[in-house]
Every structure is written in structure tokens, then in C-alpha cells.
Amino acid sequence: MFNILTQALSKLQDEAKGRVFTLMGVMILSFDSLLVRLIDSDPWTLIFWRGLLPSLVYFLVQWHMDKTVLEKHFFKPVLSTLLTAILLAASTICFVFSLDNTQVTSTLVIANTAPLITAVLAFFFLKERLSTSTMIAIAVSVGGIWLVFGYQPTHAELEGDSLALVTALSMSVYLIMLRKHRHVMQPCFWFTADYLLQSSR
């Protein structure tokens, strides 16, 4: 099954592959927020497992696809790899604590603005073009964030909403760095997992 999927993806252009992977990721993570909220555990325990289990999956996938990447970059990571890992870890930590303090809807509305923030950052730092539809979506998203912060949240909810915003911002910067330094970014997932595991102790 995995080989069939790999062969099918190899026939697609890079942009089409990106869209397929994005769709697959959204489908897999569509119930993530609800599951995090339903699990009866403290945030740091969740963060521990969210760091450990994905790192094992990343390792197996990378080992299957190209083990030389791990051998080359894992033991001698460059600065951009470490910074990217810290950004991804910060995004994960803030996401879990946001769900612990505010409504799931609020967290999702704010955190899911990350792709649009990324589009703006890509315009300035990667010189990528902003389409009219993207600019309209950005304007609508800004309005959605304003509505979330405008409903007079409690102190805990305000903290959770702010953490969701940090989640979106850190994820956006992470994606920009991943795009800019994609040739050395594969091992960053391992360093992210290590950071999360150390933080949760």
C-alpha cells in the first residue's frame, strides 16, 4: 500500500504533491483538537506523547525514504534546523495549553490562521505572490480573530486565545524556515521531539 502511494505521488508535480500532502494532513488532524480536549490528562503528559510518538513515525518514514539524511544531519545539525525545531515545539506546547484554557472553537479559529499568516510572511521573505482570493481570506480571518477576542473572555480564556495566536505565529515562521531551508530540515522533527520530551519532565 505504501509503495503504491509512493509511486502515485512520484508522478505528480511538486505543487500538486504539496496539495495532496496538505489534504492528507488536514484529514488526519481534523479530530486532533477534540481528542486533546477529551483526554483526561495534564498538558505536559500530552505534550510528552505528542513529542515521542510522531518522532518515531518521522524516523521510520525518513529511514525508509532516505536514511543518509539522518546520518548526515542528525548528529551535526545546523542552526536553522535547531531554530525550526524550537519553533515547532513552541507551537505544539502553546496549542495544548490553549486547549486547556479556552474553548476548542476559539483555539481552532485562531490557530488555523497560520496558513494565511504564512502567506503574508512568504510574500515578504520568499517573494511569493499573494492572490486576490488569499488576500480576501486573510481579511476574513482577521475579522474572525477580532470576534474571538471581542466576546469578553475570562482571564483564562484570554490566556488560551493568546496562546493560540502564538501557536499560529510560531507555526507560520516554522513553515517559512522549512520552505527556505528544506534541504536540511528533515531532522528538525527529531530535535522537536527531544525538546518536547525534555520540557515535559
Coordinates of C-alpha atoms in Angstrom, one line a residue:
M1 CA 0.0 0.0 0.0
F2 CA 2.8 2.4 0.9
N3 CA 4.7 1.6 -2.3
I4 CA 1.6 2.2 -4.4
L5 CA 1.1 5.6 -2.7
T6 CA 4.7 6.5 -3.2
Q7 CA 4.6 5.6 -6.9
A8 CA 1.4 7.6 -7.4
L9 CA 2.9 10.7 -5.7
S10 CA 6.1 10.4 -7.8
K11 CA 4.1 11.1 -10.9
L12 CA 2.8 14.4 -9.6
Q13 CA 4.4 17.9 -9.9
D14 CA 5.8 19.4 -6.7
E15 CA 2.9 21.8 -6.3
A16 CA 0.4 19.0 -6.7
K17 CA 2.3 16.9 -4.2
G18 CA 2.2 19.7 -1.7
R19 CA -1.6 20.0 -2.1
V20 CA -2.1 16.2 -1.7
F21 CA 0.1 16.1 1.5
T22 CA -1.8 19.2 2.8
L23 CA -5.1 17.5 2.3
M24 CA -3.9 14.3 3.9
G25 CA -2.5 16.2 6.9
V26 CA -5.8 18.1 7.4
M27 CA -7.8 14.9 7.2
I28 CA -5.6 13.1 9.7
L29 CA -5.5 16.0 12.2
S30 CA -9.2 17.1 11.8
F31 CA -10.1 15.5 15.1
D32 CA -6.9 16.4 16.9
S33 CA -8.2 19.3 18.9
L34 CA -11.3 17.4 20.1
L35 CA -9.2 14.4 21.1
V36 CA -6.8 16.6 23.1
R37 CA -9.7 18.2 24.9
L38 CA -11.4 14.8 25.7
I39 CA -8.2 13.1 27.0
D40 CA -8.2 13.3 30.8
S41 CA -4.6 14.1 31.4
D42 CA -2.4 17.1 32.3
P43 CA -1.0 19.2 29.4
W44 CA 2.6 18.1 29.9
T45 CA 1.7 14.4 29.7
L46 CA 0.0 15.1 26.4
I47 CA 3.0 17.1 25.2
F48 CA 5.3 14.2 26.1
W49 CA 3.4 11.7 24.0
R50 CA 2.8 14.3 21.1
G51 CA 6.6 14.5 21.0
L52 CA 7.5 10.9 21.4
L53 CA 5.1 9.1 19.0
P54 CA 5.5 11.5 16.0
S55 CA 9.3 11.3 16.3
L56 CA 9.1 7.5 15.9
V57 CA 6.9 7.8 12.8
Y58 CA 9.2 10.5 11.3
F59 CA 12.2 8.3 11.9
L60 CA 10.7 5.3 10.2
V61 CA 9.5 7.3 7.2
Q62 CA 12.8 9.0 6.8
W63 CA 14.7 5.8 7.2
H64 CA 12.6 4.2 4.6
M65 CA 12.9 7.1 2.1
D66 CA 16.5 8.2 2.6
K67 CA 18.5 7.1 5.6
T68 CA 21.5 9.1 4.6
V69 CA 19.7 12.3 5.5
L70 CA 19.6 11.2 9.1
E71 CA 23.2 10.1 9.1
K72 CA 24.3 13.4 7.6
H73 CA 22.3 15.9 9.5
F74 CA 21.1 14.4 12.8
F75 CA 24.5 14.4 14.6
K76 CA 25.7 17.7 13.2
P77 CA 22.6 19.9 12.9
V78 CA 22.9 23.4 11.5
L79 CA 21.5 26.4 13.4
S80 CA 18.4 26.7 11.1
T81 CA 17.5 23.1 12.0
L82 CA 17.6 23.8 15.7
L83 CA 15.7 27.0 15.4
T84 CA 13.0 25.3 13.4
A85 CA 12.7 22.5 15.9
I86 CA 12.2 25.1 18.7
L87 CA 9.5 26.9 16.7
L88 CA 7.6 23.6 16.1
A89 CA 8.0 22.6 19.7
A90 CA 6.7 26.0 20.9
S91 CA 3.7 25.7 18.6
T92 CA 2.8 22.3 20.0
I93 CA 3.2 23.4 23.6
C94 CA 1.1 26.5 23.1
F95 CA -1.5 24.6 21.2
V96 CA -2.0 22.1 24.0
F97 CA -2.1 24.8 26.7
S98 CA -4.5 26.9 24.6
L99 CA -7.0 24.0 24.5
D100 CA -6.6 23.6 28.3
N101 CA -7.6 27.2 28.9
T102 CA -10.2 28.2 26.3
Q103 CA -12.9 26.9 24.0
V104 CA -11.9 24.4 21.3
T105 CA -13.6 26.7 18.7
S106 CA -11.6 29.7 19.7
T107 CA -8.3 27.8 19.6
L108 CA -9.1 26.4 16.1
V109 CA -10.3 29.8 14.7
I110 CA -7.1 31.5 15.8
A111 CA -4.6 28.6 15.3
N112 CA -5.9 27.9 11.8
T113 CA -4.9 31.3 10.6
A114 CA -1.4 30.0 10.4
P115 CA -1.5 29.3 6.6
L116 CA -2.7 32.8 5.9
I117 CA 0.0 34.4 8.2
T118 CA 2.5 32.1 6.4
A119 CA 1.2 33.5 3.0
V120 CA 2.0 37.1 4.2
L121 CA 5.4 36.1 5.5
A122 CA 6.1 34.3 2.3
F123 CA 5.2 37.4 0.3
F124 CA 7.9 39.5 2.2
F125 CA 10.6 36.9 2.8
L126 CA 10.2 34.4 -0.1
K127 CA 8.9 36.9 -2.7
E128 CA 5.9 34.7 -3.4
R129 CA 2.8 36.2 -4.9
L130 CA -0.4 36.9 -2.9
S131 CA -3.5 36.1 -5.0
T132 CA -6.7 38.1 -4.6
S133 CA -8.5 35.1 -3.0
T134 CA -5.7 34.8 -0.4
M135 CA -6.0 38.5 0.5
I136 CA -9.7 38.1 0.9
A137 CA -9.2 35.1 3.1
I138 CA -6.7 37.0 5.2
A139 CA -9.2 39.8 5.7
V140 CA -11.9 37.4 6.8
S141 CA -9.5 35.6 9.2
V142 CA -8.5 38.9 10.8
G143 CA -12.2 39.6 11.3
G144 CA -12.7 36.1 12.9
I145 CA -9.8 36.7 15.3
W146 CA -11.3 40.1 16.3
L147 CA -14.7 38.4 17.0
V148 CA -13.0 35.8 19.2
F149 CA -11.1 38.4 21.3
G150 CA -14.2 40.6 21.3
Y151 CA -16.6 38.4 23.3
Q152 CA -15.1 39.5 26.6
P153 CA -13.3 36.3 27.5
T154 CA -12.3 35.4 31.1
H155 CA -8.7 35.7 32.1
A156 CA -8.1 32.0 31.5
E157 CA -9.8 32.2 28.1
L158 CA -7.8 35.3 27.1
E159 CA -4.7 33.4 28.0
G160 CA -5.8 30.4 25.9
D161 CA -6.7 32.7 23.0
S162 CA -3.3 34.4 23.2
L163 CA -1.5 31.0 23.3
A164 CA -3.5 30.0 20.1
L165 CA -2.2 33.2 18.4
V166 CA 1.4 32.3 19.4
T167 CA 0.7 28.8 18.0
A168 CA -0.3 30.3 14.7
L169 CA 2.7 32.7 14.6
S170 CA 5.3 30.2 15.6
M171 CA 3.9 27.7 13.1
S172 CA 4.0 30.3 10.3
V173 CA 7.6 31.2 11.0
Y174 CA 8.4 27.4 11.2
L175 CA 6.8 26.8 7.7
I176 CA 8.7 29.7 6.2
M177 CA 12.0 28.4 7.5
L178 CA 11.1 24.8 6.4
R179 CA 10.5 26.1 2.9
K180 CA 13.6 28.2 2.8
H181 CA 15.9 25.5 4.2
R182 CA 14.1 22.4 3.1
H183 CA 17.2 20.6 2.0
V184 CA 18.4 20.3 5.7
M185 CA 15.1 20.3 7.6
Q186 CA 14.2 16.6 7.8
P187 CA 16.0 16.0 11.2
C188 CA 14.2 19.0 12.8
F189 CA 11.4 16.7 13.8
W190 CA 13.8 14.7 16.0
F191 CA 15.1 17.8 17.7
T192 CA 11.5 18.9 18.2
A193 CA 10.6 15.7 19.8
D194 CA 13.6 15.8 22.1
Y195 CA 12.8 19.4 23.2
L196 CA 9.2 18.4 23.9
L197 CA 10.3 15.3 25.9
Q198 CA 12.8 17.4 27.9
S199 CA 10.2 20.1 28.6
S200 CA 7.5 17.7 29.8
R201 CA 9.7 16.2 32.5

